[in-house]
PDB file of C-alpha atoms and ligand atoms in Angstrom:
ATOM      1  CA  MET A  14     -14.007  12.940  26.077  1.00  0.00           C
ATOM      2  CA  PRO A  15     -12.715  14.287  22.724  1.00  0.00           C
ATOM      3  CA  ALA A  16     -10.421  12.139  20.619  1.00  0.00           C
ATOM      4  CA  PRO A  17      -6.747  13.068  20.796  1.00  0.00           C
ATOM      5  CA  PRO A  18      -5.368  14.935  17.784  1.00  0.00           C
ATOM      6  CA  PRO A  19      -3.660  12.779  15.148  1.00  0.00           C
ATOM      7  CA  ASP A  20       0.069  12.270  15.560  1.00  0.00           C
ATOM      8  CA  VAL A  21       1.420  14.155  12.538  1.00  0.00           C
ATOM      9  CA  SER A  22       4.856  12.674  13.113  1.00  0.00           C
ATOM     10  CA  ASP A  23       3.422   9.263  12.231  1.00  0.00           C
ATOM     11  CA  TRP A  24       3.823   8.860   8.469  1.00  0.00           C
ATOM     12  CA  ARG A  25       0.693   6.700   8.348  1.00  0.00           C
ATOM     13  CA  THR A  26      -1.501   9.705   9.125  1.00  0.00           C
ATOM     14  CA  GLN A  27      -0.396  11.162   5.768  1.00  0.00           C
ATOM     15  CA  ALA A  28      -1.019   7.979   3.791  1.00  0.00           C
ATOM     16  CA  ALA A  29      -3.234   8.541   0.767  1.00  0.00           C
ATOM     17  CA  CYS A  30      -4.776   5.106   1.376  1.00  0.00           C
ATOM     18  CA  ALA A  31      -5.686   5.826   5.003  1.00  0.00           C
ATOM     19  CA  ASP A  32      -9.427   5.858   4.338  1.00  0.00           C
ATOM     20  CA  LEU A  33      -9.490   2.866   2.026  1.00  0.00           C
ATOM     21  CA  PRO A  34     -10.750  -0.507   3.251  1.00  0.00           C
ATOM     22  CA  GLN A  35      -8.098  -2.948   4.436  1.00  0.00           C
ATOM     23  CA  ARG A  36      -9.229  -5.483   1.844  1.00  0.00           C
ATOM     24  CA  THR A  37      -8.007  -3.013  -0.792  1.00  0.00           C
ATOM     25  CA  VAL A  38      -4.659  -2.157   0.789  1.00  0.00           C
ATOM     26  CA  PHE A  39      -3.942  -5.783   1.660  1.00  0.00           C
ATOM     27  CA  ALA A  40      -5.383  -7.192  -1.555  1.00  0.00           C
ATOM     28  CA  THR A  41      -3.666 -10.052  -3.281  1.00  0.00           C
ATOM     29  CA  ARG A  42      -5.585  -9.727  -6.538  1.00  0.00           C
ATOM     30  CA  ARG A  43      -4.841  -6.968  -9.018  1.00  0.00           C
ATOM     31  CA  GLN A  44      -8.461  -5.960  -9.468  1.00  0.00           C
ATOM     32  CA  HIS A  45      -9.032  -5.520  -5.729  1.00  0.00           C
ATOM     33  CA  ALA A  46      -5.810  -3.531  -5.313  1.00  0.00           C
ATOM     34  CA  LEU A  47      -6.520  -0.914  -7.987  1.00  0.00           C
ATOM     35  CA  PRO A  48      -8.013   1.760  -5.656  1.00  0.00           C
ATOM     36  CA  ALA A  49      -4.955   1.538  -3.402  1.00  0.00           C
ATOM     37  CA  LEU A  50      -2.572   1.669  -6.358  1.00  0.00           C
ATOM     38  CA  ARG A  51      -4.340   4.795  -7.607  1.00  0.00           C
ATOM     39  CA  ALA A  52      -3.946   6.352  -4.145  1.00  0.00           C
ATOM     40  CA  CYS A  53      -0.229   5.556  -4.185  1.00  0.00           C
ATOM     41  CA  ALA A  54       0.218   7.682  -7.291  1.00  0.00           C
ATOM     42  CA  ALA A  55      -0.444  10.828  -5.219  1.00  0.00           C
ATOM     43  CA  CYS A  56       0.810   9.616  -1.848  1.00  0.00           C
ATOM     44  CA  PRO A  57       3.264  11.938  -0.069  1.00  0.00           C
ATOM     45  CA  VAL A  58       4.779   9.102   1.994  1.00  0.00           C
ATOM     46  CA  ARG A  59       5.351   6.588  -0.758  1.00  0.00           C
ATOM     47  CA  ALA A  60       9.084   6.170  -0.127  1.00  0.00           C
ATOM     48  CA  ARG A  61       8.572   5.875   3.632  1.00  0.00           C
ATOM     49  CA  CYS A  62       5.857   3.268   3.099  1.00  0.00           C
ATOM     50  CA  LEU A  63       8.184   1.122   1.018  1.00  0.00           C
ATOM     51  CA  GLU A  64      11.019   1.573   3.506  1.00  0.00           C
ATOM     52  CA  VAL A  65       8.971   0.629   6.565  1.00  0.00           C
ATOM     53  CA  VAL A  66       6.935  -2.194   5.035  1.00  0.00           C
ATOM     54  CA  ALA A  67      10.018  -3.589   3.237  1.00  0.00           C
ATOM     55  CA  PRO A  68       7.869  -6.013   1.247  1.00  0.00           C
ATOM     56  CA  GLN A  69      10.840  -7.748  -0.357  1.00  0.00           C
ATOM     57  CA  ASP A  70      12.225  -8.661   3.055  1.00  0.00           C
ATOM     58  CA  ASN A  71       9.159 -10.534   4.242  1.00  0.00           C
ATOM     59  CA  TRP A  72       6.094 -12.353   2.950  1.00  0.00           C
ATOM     60  CA  PHE A  73       4.064  -9.184   2.539  1.00  0.00           C
ATOM     61  CA  ASP A  74       0.773  -9.356   0.665  1.00  0.00           C
ATOM     62  CA  GLY A  75      -0.816  -6.102  -0.455  1.00  0.00           C
ATOM     63  CA  VAL A  76       0.074  -2.657  -1.745  1.00  0.00           C
ATOM     64  CA  SER A  77       3.149  -0.732  -0.658  1.00  0.00           C
ATOM     65  CA  GLY A  78       5.080   2.054  -2.322  1.00  0.00           C
ATOM     66  CA  GLY A  79       2.915   2.085  -5.397  1.00  0.00           C
ATOM     67  CA  ARG A  80       3.274  -1.603  -6.154  1.00  0.00           C
ATOM     68  CA  LEU A  81       1.287  -4.744  -5.467  1.00  0.00           C
ATOM     69  CA  TRP A  82       3.103  -7.527  -3.614  1.00  0.00           C
ATOM     70  CA  ARG A  83       2.312 -11.151  -3.049  1.00  0.00           C
ATOM     71  CA  ASN A  84       4.488 -13.212  -0.725  1.00  0.00           C
ATOM     72  CA  GLY A  85       7.102 -10.454  -0.848  1.00  0.00           C
ATOM     73  CA  ARG A  86       7.320 -10.468  -4.635  1.00  0.00           C
ATOM     74  CA  GLU A  87       6.089  -7.729  -6.921  1.00  0.00           C
ATOM     75  CA  VAL A  88       2.981  -8.488  -8.964  1.00  0.00           C
ATOM     76  CA  ARG A  89       3.025  -6.655 -12.253  1.00  0.00           C
ATOM     77  CA  VAL A  90       0.053  -4.402 -12.874  1.00  0.00           C
ATOM     78  CA  LEU A  91      -0.347  -2.689 -16.222  1.00  0.00           C
ATOM     79  CA  ALA A  92      -0.101   1.097 -15.896  1.00  0.00           C
ATOM     80  CA  ALA A  93      -3.421   1.466 -17.699  1.00  0.00           C
ATOM     81  CA  GLN A  94      -5.092  -0.669 -15.016  1.00  0.00           C
ATOM     82  CA  ALA A  95      -3.707   1.418 -12.155  1.00  0.00           C
ATOM     83  CA  GLU A  96      -4.715   4.763 -13.688  1.00  0.00           C
TER      84      GLU A  96
HETATM   85  S1  SF4 B 130       2.415   4.434  -0.850  1.00  0.00           S
HETATM   86 FE1  SF4 B 130       0.406   3.547  -1.259  1.00  0.00          FE
HETATM   87  S2  SF4 B 130       0.185   1.870   0.206  1.00  0.00           S
HETATM   88 FE2  SF4 B 130       1.856   3.192   0.924  1.00  0.00          FE
HETATM   89  S3  SF4 B 130       0.909   4.629   2.342  1.00  0.00           S
HETATM   90 FE3  SF4 B 130       0.920   5.600   0.334  1.00  0.00          FE
HETATM   91  S4  SF4 B 130      -1.043   5.101  -0.591  1.00  0.00           S
HETATM   92 FE4  SF4 B 130      -0.758   3.692   1.119  1.00  0.00          FE
END
């Protein structure tokens, strides 16, 4: 049986990080998060990601909306590291 087509109305199907390993997207260390942060730079659903994940409203760990979060607080990453 063929797989159903992707649901294009689901913003996650457009995520630039969709093919990255979860350990990168949900990284807590800067170095591990860099591939996801680079993907965010060209992600077409960046604003939606930040809105839905709402990292500041919970204890989120990982990358959302182009930023790295740990326990719902932003972890600063130098721009040169994320490029
Ligand atoms: S903004 Fe970043 S973390 Fe969010 S979906 Fe896009 S690439 Fe993934």
